[in-house]
Coordinates of C-alpha atoms in Angstrom, one line a residue:
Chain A
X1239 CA 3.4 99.9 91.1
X1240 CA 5.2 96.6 91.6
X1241 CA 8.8 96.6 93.0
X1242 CA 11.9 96.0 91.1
X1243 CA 14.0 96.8 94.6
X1244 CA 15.3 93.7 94.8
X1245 CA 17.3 93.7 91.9
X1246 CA 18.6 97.0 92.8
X1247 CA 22.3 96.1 92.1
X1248 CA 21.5 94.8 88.4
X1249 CA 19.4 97.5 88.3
X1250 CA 22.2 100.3 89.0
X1251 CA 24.7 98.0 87.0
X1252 CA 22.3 99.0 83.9
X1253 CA 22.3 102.3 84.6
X1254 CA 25.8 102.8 85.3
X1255 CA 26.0 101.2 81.5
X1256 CA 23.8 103.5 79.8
X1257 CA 25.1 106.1 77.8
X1258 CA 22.0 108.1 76.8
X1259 CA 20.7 107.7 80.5
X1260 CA 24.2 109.3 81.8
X1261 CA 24.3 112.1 79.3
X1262 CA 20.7 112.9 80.7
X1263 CA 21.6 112.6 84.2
X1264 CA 24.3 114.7 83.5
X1265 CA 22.4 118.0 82.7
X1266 CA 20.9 117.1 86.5
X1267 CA 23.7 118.5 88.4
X1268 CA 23.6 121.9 86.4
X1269 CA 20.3 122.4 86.7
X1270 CA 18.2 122.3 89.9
X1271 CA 21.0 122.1 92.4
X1272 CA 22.5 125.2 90.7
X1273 CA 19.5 127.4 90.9
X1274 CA 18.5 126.1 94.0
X1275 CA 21.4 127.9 95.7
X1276 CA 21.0 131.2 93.4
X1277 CA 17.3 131.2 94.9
X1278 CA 18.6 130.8 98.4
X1279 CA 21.4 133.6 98.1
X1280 CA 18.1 135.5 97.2
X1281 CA 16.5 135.0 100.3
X1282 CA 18.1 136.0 103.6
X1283 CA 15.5 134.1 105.5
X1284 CA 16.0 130.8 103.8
X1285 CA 17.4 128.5 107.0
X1286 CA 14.6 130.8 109.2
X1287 CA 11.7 129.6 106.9
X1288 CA 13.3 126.2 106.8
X1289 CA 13.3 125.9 111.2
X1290 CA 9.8 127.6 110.4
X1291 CA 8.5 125.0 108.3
X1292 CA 9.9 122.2 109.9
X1293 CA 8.3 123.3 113.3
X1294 CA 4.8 123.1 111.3
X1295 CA 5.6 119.6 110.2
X1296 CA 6.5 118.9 113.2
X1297 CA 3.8 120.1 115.6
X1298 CA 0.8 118.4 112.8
X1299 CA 2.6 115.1 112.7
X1300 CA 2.2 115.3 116.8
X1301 CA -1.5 116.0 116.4
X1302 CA -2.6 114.5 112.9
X1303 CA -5.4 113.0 114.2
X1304 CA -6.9 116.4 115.2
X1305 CA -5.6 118.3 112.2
X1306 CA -7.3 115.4 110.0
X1307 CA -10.4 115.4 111.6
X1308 CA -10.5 119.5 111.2
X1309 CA -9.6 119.1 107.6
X1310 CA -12.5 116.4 106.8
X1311 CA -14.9 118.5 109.0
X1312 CA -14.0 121.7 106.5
X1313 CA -14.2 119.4 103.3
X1314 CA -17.9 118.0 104.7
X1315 CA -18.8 121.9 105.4
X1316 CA -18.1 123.1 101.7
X1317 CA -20.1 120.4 100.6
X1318 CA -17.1 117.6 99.6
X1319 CA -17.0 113.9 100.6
X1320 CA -13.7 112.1 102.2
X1321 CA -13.0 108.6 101.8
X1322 CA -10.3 107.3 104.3
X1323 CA -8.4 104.7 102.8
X1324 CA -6.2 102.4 104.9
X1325 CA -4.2 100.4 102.0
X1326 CA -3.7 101.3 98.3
X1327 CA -6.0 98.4 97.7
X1328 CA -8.8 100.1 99.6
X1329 CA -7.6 103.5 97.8
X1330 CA -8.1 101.8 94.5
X1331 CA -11.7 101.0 94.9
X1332 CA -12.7 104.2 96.3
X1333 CA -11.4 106.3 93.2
X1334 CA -13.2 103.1 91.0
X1335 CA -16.1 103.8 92.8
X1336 CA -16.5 107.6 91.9
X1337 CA -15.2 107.2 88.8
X1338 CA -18.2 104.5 88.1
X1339 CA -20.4 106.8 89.7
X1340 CA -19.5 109.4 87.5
X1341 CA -19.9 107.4 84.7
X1342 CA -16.2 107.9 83.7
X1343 CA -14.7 106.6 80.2
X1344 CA -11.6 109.4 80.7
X1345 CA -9.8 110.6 83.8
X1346 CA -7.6 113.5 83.0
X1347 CA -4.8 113.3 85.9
X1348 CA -2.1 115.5 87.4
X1349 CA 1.4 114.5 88.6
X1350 CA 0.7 112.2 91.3
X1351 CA 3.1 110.0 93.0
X1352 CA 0.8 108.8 95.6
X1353 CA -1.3 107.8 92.0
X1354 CA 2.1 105.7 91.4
X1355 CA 2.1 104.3 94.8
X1356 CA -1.4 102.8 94.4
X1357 CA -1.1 101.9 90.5
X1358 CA -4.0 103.8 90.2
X1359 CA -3.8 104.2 86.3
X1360 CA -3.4 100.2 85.6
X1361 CA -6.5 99.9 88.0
X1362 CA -8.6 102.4 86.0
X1363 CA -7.6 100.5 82.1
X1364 CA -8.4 96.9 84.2
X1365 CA -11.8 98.5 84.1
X1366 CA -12.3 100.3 80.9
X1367 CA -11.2 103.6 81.7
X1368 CA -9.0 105.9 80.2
X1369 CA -6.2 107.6 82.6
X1370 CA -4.5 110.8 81.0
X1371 CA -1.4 111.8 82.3
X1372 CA -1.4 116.2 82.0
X1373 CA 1.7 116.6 83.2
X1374 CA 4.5 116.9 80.0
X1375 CA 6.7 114.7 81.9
X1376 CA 4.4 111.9 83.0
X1377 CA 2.6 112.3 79.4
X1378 CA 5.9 111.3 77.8
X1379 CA 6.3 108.4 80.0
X1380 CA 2.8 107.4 79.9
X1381 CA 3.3 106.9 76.4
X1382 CA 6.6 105.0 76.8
X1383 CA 4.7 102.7 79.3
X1384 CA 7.6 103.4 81.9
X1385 CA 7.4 104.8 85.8
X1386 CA 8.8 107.9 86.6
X1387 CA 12.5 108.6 87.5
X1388 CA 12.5 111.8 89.6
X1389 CA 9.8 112.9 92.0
X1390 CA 9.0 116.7 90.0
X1391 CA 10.8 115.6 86.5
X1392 CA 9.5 112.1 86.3
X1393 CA 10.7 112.5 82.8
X1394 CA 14.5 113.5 83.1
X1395 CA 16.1 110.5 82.3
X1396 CA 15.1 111.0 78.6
X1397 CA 16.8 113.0 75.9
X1398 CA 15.2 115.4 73.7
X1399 CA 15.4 112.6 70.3
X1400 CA 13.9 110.0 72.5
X1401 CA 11.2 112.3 73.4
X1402 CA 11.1 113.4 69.9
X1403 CA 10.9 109.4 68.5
X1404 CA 8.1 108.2 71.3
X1405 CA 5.5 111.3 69.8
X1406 CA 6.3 110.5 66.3
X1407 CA 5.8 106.1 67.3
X1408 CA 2.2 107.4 69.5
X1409 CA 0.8 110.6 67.5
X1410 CA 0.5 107.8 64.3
X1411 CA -2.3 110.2 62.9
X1412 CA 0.0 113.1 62.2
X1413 CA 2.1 113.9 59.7
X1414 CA 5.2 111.7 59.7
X1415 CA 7.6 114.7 58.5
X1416 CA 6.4 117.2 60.9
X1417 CA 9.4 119.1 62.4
X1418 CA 10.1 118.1 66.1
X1419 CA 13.9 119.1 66.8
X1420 CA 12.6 121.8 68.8
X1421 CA 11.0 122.0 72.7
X1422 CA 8.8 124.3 71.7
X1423 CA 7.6 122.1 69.1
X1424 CA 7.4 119.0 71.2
X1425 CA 5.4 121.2 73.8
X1426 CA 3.3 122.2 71.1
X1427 CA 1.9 118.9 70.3
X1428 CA 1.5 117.4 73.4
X1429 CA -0.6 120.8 74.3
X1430 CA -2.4 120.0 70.9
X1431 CA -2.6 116.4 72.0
X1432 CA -4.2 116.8 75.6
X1433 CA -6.4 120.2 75.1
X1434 CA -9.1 117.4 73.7
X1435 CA -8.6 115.3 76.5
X1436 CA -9.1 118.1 79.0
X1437 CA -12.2 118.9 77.7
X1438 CA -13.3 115.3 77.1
X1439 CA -12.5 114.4 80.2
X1440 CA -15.1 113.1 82.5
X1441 CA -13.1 113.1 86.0
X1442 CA -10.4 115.0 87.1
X1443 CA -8.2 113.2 89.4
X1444 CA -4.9 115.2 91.2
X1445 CA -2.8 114.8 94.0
X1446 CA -2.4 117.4 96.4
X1447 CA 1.1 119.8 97.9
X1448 CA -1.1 120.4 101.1
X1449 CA -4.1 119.5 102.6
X1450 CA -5.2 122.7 104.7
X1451 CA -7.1 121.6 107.9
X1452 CA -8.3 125.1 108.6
X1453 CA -10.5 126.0 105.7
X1454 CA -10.8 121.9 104.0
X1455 CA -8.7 123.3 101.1
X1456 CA -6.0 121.6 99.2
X1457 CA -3.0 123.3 97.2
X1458 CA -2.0 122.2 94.1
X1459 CA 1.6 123.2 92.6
X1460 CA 2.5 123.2 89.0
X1461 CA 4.4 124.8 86.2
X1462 CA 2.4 123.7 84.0
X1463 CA -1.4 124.7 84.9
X1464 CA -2.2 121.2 83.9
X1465 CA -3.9 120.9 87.4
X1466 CA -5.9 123.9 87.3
X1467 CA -7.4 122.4 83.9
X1468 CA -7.7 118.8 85.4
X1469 CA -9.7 120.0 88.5
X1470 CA -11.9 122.6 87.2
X1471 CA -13.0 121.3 83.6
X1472 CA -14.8 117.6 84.4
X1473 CA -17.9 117.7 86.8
X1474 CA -16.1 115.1 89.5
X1475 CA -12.5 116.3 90.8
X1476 CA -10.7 113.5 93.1
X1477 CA -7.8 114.5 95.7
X1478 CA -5.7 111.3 95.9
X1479 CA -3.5 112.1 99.3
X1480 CA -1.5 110.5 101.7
X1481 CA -2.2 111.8 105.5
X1482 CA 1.2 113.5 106.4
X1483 CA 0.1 116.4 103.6
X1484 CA -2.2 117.7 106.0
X1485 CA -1.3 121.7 107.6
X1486 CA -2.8 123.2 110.8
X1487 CA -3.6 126.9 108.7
X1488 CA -3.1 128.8 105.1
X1489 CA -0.5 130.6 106.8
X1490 CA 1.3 127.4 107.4
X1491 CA 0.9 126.8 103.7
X1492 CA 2.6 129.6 102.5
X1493 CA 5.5 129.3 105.2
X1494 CA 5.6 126.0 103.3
X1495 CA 5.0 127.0 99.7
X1496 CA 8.3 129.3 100.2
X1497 CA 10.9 127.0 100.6
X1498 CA 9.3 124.1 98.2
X1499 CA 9.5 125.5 94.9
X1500 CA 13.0 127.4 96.0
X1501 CA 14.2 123.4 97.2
X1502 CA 12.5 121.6 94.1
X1503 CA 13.6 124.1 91.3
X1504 CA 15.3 126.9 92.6
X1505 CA 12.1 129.2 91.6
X1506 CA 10.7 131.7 94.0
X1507 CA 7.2 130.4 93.2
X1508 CA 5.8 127.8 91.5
X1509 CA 4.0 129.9 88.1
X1510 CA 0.7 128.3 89.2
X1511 CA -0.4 127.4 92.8
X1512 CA -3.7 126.8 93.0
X1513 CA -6.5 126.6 96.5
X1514 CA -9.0 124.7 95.7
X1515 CA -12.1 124.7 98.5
X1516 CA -14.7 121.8 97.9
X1517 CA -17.0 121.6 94.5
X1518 CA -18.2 125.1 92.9
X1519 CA -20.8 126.8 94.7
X1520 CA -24.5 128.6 92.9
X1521 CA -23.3 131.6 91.0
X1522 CA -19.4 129.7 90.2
X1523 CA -18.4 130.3 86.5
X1524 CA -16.1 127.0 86.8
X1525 CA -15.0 124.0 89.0
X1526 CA -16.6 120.4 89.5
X1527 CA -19.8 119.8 90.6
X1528 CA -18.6 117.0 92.7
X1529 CA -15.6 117.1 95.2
X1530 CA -13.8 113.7 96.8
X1531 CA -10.6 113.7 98.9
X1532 CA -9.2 110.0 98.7
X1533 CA -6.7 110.3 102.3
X1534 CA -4.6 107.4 102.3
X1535 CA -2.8 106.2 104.9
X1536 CA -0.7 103.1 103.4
X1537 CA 2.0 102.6 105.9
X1538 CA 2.6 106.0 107.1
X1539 CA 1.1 105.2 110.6
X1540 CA 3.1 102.5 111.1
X1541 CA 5.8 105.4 110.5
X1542 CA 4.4 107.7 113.3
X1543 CA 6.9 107.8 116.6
X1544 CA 9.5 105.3 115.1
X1545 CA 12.8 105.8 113.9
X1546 CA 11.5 107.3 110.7
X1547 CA 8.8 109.5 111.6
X1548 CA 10.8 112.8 110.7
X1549 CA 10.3 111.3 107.4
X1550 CA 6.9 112.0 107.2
X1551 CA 7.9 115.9 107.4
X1552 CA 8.8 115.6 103.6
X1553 CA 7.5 117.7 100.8
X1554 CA 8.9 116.1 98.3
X1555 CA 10.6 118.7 96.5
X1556 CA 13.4 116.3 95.3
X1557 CA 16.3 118.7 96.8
X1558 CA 17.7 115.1 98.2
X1559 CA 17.9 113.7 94.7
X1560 CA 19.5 116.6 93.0
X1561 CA 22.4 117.0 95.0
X1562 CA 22.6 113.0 95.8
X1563 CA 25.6 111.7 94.3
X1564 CA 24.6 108.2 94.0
X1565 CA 21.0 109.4 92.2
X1566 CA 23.0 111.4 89.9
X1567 CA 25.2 108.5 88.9
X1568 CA 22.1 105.9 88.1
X1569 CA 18.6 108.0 88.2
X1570 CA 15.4 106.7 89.7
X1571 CA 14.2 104.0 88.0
X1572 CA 17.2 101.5 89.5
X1573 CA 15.6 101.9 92.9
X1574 CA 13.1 99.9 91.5
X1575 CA 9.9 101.7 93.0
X1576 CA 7.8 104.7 93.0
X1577 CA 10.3 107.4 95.1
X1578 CA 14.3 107.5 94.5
X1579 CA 17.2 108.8 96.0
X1580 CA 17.8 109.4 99.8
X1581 CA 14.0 109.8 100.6
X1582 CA 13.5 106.9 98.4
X1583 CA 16.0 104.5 100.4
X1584 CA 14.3 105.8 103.2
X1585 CA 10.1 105.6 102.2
X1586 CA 10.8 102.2 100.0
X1587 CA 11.9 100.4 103.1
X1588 CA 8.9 101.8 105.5
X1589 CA 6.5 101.1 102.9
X1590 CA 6.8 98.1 100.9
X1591 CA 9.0 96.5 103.4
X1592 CA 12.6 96.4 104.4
X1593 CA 13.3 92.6 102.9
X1594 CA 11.8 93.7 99.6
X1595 CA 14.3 97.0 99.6
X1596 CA 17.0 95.4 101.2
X1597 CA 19.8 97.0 98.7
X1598 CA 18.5 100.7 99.1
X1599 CA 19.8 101.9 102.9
X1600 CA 23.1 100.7 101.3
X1601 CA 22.7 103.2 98.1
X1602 CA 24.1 106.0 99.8
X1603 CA 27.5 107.1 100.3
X1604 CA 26.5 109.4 104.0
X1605 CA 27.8 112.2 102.5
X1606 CA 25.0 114.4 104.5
X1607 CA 24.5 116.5 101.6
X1608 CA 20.9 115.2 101.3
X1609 CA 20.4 116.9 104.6
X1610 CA 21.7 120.0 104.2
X1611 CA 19.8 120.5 100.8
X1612 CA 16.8 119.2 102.6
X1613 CA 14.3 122.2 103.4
X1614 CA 12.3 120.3 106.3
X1615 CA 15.3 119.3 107.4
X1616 CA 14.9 115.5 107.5
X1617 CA 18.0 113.9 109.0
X1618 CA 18.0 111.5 106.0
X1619 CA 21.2 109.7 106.7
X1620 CA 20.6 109.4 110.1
X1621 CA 17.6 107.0 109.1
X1622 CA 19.4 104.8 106.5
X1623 CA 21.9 104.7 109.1
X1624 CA 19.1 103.1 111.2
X1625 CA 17.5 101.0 108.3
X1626 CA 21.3 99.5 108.2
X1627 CA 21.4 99.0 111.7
X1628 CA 18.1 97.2 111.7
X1629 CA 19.4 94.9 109.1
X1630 CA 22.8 93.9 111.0
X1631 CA 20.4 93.5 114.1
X1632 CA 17.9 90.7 111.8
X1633 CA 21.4 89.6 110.2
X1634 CA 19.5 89.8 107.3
X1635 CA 22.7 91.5 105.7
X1636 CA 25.8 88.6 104.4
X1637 CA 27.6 87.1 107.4
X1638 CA 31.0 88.3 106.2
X1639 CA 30.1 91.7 106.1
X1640 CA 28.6 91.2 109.8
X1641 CA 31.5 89.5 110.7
X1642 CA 34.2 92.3 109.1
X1643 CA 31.7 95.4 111.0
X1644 CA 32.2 93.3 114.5
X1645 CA 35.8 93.5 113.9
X1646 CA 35.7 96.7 112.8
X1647 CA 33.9 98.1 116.0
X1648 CA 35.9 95.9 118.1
X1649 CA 39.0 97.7 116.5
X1650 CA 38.0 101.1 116.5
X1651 CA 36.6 101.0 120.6
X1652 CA 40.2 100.0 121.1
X1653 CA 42.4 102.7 119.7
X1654 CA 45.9 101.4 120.3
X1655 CA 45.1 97.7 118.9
X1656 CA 43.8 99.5 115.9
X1657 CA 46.8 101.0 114.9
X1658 CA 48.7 97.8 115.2
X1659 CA 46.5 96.3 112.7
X1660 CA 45.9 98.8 110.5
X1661 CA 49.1 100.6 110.3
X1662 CA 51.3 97.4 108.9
X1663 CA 48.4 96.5 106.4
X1664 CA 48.8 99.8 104.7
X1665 CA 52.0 100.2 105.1
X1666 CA 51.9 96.8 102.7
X1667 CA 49.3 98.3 100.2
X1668 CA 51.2 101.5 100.3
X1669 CA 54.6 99.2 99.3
X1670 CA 52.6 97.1 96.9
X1671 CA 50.6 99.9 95.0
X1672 CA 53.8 102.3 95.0
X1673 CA 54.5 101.8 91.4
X1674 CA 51.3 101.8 89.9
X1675 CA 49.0 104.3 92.5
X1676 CA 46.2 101.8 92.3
X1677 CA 44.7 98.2 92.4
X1678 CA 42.7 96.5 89.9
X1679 CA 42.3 93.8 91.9
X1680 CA 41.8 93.2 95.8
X1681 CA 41.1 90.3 97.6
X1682 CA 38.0 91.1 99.8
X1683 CA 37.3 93.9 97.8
X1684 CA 36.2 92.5 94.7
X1685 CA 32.7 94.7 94.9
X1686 CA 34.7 98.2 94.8
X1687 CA 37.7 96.7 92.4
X1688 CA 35.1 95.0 89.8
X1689 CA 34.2 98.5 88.7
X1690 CA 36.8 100.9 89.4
X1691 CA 40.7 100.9 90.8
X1692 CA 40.9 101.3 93.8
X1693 CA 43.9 104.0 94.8
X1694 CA 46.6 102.7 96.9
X1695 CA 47.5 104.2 100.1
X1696 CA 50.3 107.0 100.0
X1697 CA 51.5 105.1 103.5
X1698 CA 50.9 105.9 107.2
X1699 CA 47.3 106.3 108.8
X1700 CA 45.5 109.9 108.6
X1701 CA 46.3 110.3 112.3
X1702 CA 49.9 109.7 111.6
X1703 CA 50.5 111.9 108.6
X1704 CA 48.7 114.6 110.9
X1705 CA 51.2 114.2 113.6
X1706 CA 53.9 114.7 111.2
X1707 CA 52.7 117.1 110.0
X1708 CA 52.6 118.7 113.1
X1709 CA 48.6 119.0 113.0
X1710 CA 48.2 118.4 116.4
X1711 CA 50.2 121.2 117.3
X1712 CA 48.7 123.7 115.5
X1713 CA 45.0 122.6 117.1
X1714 CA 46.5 122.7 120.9
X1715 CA 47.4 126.4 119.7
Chain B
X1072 CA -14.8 103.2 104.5
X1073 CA -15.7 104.2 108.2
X1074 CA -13.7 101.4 109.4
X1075 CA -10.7 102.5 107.7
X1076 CA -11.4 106.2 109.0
X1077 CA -11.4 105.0 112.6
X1078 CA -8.8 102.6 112.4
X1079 CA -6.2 104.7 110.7
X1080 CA -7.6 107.3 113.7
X1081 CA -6.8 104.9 116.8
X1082 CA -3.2 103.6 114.7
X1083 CA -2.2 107.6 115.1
X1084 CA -3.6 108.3 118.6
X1085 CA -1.9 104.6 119.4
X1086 CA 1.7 105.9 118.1
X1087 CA 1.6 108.8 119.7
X1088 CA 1.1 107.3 123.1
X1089 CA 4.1 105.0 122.2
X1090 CA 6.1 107.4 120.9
X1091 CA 8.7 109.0 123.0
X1092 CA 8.9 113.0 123.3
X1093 CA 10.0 114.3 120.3
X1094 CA 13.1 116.4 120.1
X1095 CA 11.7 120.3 118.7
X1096 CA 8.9 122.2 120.2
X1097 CA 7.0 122.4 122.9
X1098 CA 4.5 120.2 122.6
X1099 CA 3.8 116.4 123.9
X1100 CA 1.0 116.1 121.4
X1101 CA -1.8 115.3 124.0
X1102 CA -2.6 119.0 123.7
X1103 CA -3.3 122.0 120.6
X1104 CA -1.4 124.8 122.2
X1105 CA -2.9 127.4 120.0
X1106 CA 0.1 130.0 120.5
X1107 CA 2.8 127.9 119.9
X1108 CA 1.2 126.5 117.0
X1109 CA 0.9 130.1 115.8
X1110 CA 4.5 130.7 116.2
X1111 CA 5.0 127.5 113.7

């Protein structure tokens, strides 16, 4: 998928103006974030199995090399191939390759954001094949030709009328009147619409939750059971998978599998979850004939002992976006690439390059709640505190703002010169923005005042409102 | 492909040799300690 990241700022300025993409992203902080807490009230354990599955993460990412090895060793023994991948390039012709092998003219796929990554669909029409997105929300945005804008509901940033309007524009050959005001009925169609592309379909290609090194299984998550009908129906079934998905054992899954569909969607389980072991042995009702794991690597080694190699620990169960405030004011697509929100600002940079994501360390306000929501606890703003830092370090951020963060630390190592500058100053603003309670205009703040007031001091620094208010005293207690 | 397979190989055995210790379990990464991995 080509980057838009650059243009980040136009890109949130857009957002920020769209009505229909507010109202949408609206409904966001209702949902998910919502039931994610009602599911973790339900579940005494919850922080336990998130220390468990972080330790899990934790101990593969330290020996993925063995794990990996283990889990193409068990693919190789149930009678699967694996095709190591260094770049999405080299990812790309490998899933070609089957596909031509197969003598593919439709690939039915599951929700794949590693399939975004590579731009495996534009790859597969560039050579006369058919990709068919299963997954409602991808389906609707296949049709609309646009990426998706949240990791599990790459379809959230549409309204039920726009939704309604793309099916009457692509189903042409039925009946213009048709009734469509309802889910249900939207549902039913595009059931209607991709029951004869599952069984047309002559490659199944998915992504995968977990890769399970113990047994060469992966695990496939979905509400849907679009998955299920995408492996098992077509005679070839591709795994598209980036390395870090790998686990040591099954047990490790389902330490896993408990707090992923509690973080994603505040459900206990997922309704299907599915083990799939290599193709379908003598006597097997269902399930391909032929079994390829695509493991792509595509940057993530590069991420292995550096700043960002907790990173690699994530699920992506799109906790982070849900409770991000600064996701929930634009949506994905203004960060311009495949992932969004605070694992977004982190990934983009590591994999496509910190000069091509420049703006996206910067899309974050720290307010840690990414972190707390985060169920493999990945200390998210800690690393776009250290994709900023990098930046200052290449000064590949605007000199003034280098220049006003040297004064700043230069101020705030030296407490009593910092109170000589800062009180007078807003004592001034305080003086100046007395009548009104707010600026509309600022010099050197331009950035904040061009889209919202800024309020004006009430007077006196926090420290010194604290003394008066005899604070201090009450902490020496 | 075996190229990629042994290169993406050495690129994690080569970060983990740079890497410093990381900061939760008991590990170093140079060896599978069966039981703590168990307890994971």
């Amino acid at each position: 998928m080509e980057s838009t990241s650059r243009t980040f700022k136009e890109n949130a300025g857009k957002a920020l103006a769209d009505a229909k993409l507010r109202a949408a992203l609206d409904k966001l902080s209702d949902g998910f974030p919502a039931k994610r807490l009602e599911a973790k009230a339900r579940l005494p354990e919850f922080d336990d199995l998130r220390d468990a599955a972080r330790d899990i993460k934790h101990h593969t990412l330290a020996n993925l090399d063995f794990y990996l090895e283990e889990f193409e060793a068990r693919v190789i023994e149930a009678g699967g191939a694996v095709h190591w991948c260094r770049t999405a390039a080299e990812a790309r012709t490998a899933i070609l390759k089957i596909c031509k092998q197969a003598g593919a003219r439709t690939v039915t796929k599951s929700k794949s954001m590693i399939g975004e990554e590579i731009a495996i669909n534009e790859h597969l029409e560039a050579h006369e094949i058919e990709p068919v997105e299963t997954d409602l929300g991808e389906y609707i945005i296949q049709l609309r030709n646009e990426p998706p804008s949240h990791i599990i509901a790459p379809a959230i940033h549409l309204s039920m009328e726009q939704v309604a309007d793309t099916f009457r524009d692509k189903h042409r050959h039925l009946a213009s009147d048709r009734a469509l005001e309802e889910p249900r009925a939207l549902l039913e169609e595009a059931r209607s619409e991709l029951r004869q592309k599952f069984i047309a379909a002559d490659v199944g290609l998915t992504g995968a939750n977990m890769l399970i090194a113990e047994t060469g299984s992966i695990v496939l998550v979905t509400n849907e059971g679009n998955a299920d009908l995408t492996y098992c129906l077509p005679k070839t079934h591709i795994v598209l998978a980036s390395l870090e998905k790998v686990v040591p054992t099954l047990e490790d899954a389902t330490t896993i599998l408990r707090v992923l569909a509690r973080s994603a969607t505040g459900q206990d389980m997922s309704v299907y979850t599915t083990f799939c072991t290599g193709p379908k042995l003598d006597g097997d009702l269902d399930g391909p004939e032929n079994f390829h794991v695509v493991l792509l690597d595509n940057g993530r080694t590069k991420m292995l002992g550096s700043e960002f190699h907790d990173m690699l620990r994530c699920i992506r169960c799109g906790a982070c976006l849900n409770s991000c405030p600064v996701y929930k004011a634009i949506g994905g697509h203004a960060y311009g690439w495949v992932y969004s929100g605070p694992m977004g600002a982190v990934l983009i940079p590591n994999l496509i390059g910190l000069d091509e994501a420049s703006h996206l360390p910067n899309a974050s306000t720290l307010c840690g709640k990414c972190e707390d929501v985060c169920p493999m606890r990945i200390p998210l703003p800690g690393m776009l505190r250290a994709l900023r830092r990098r930046q200052f370090e290449r000064e590949s951020t605007p000199s003034v703002g280098r220049f006003l963060l040297r004064a700043w630390a230069f101020l705030a190592r030296r407490p009593w010169l910092y109170r000589m500058a800062i009180t007078p100053a807003v004592n001034v603003l305080a003086a100046l923005g007395r009548r009104r309670g707010r600026f509309r205009r600022l010099p050197l703040a331009g950035g904040w005042t061009k889209l919202r007031d800024l309020p004006a001091p009430e007077g006196g620094t926090f420290v010194s409102r604290w003394h008066k208010k005899g604070g201090h005293k009450e902490r020496s207690r | 492909m075996s190229d990629a397979r042994d290169d993406i190989l050495y690129a994690i055995k080569a970060a983990r040799t740079e890497a410093p210790v990381v900061e939760t379990g008991d590990e170093t990464g140079d060896e599978i300690d069966s039981e703590t991995k168990g307890e994971a």
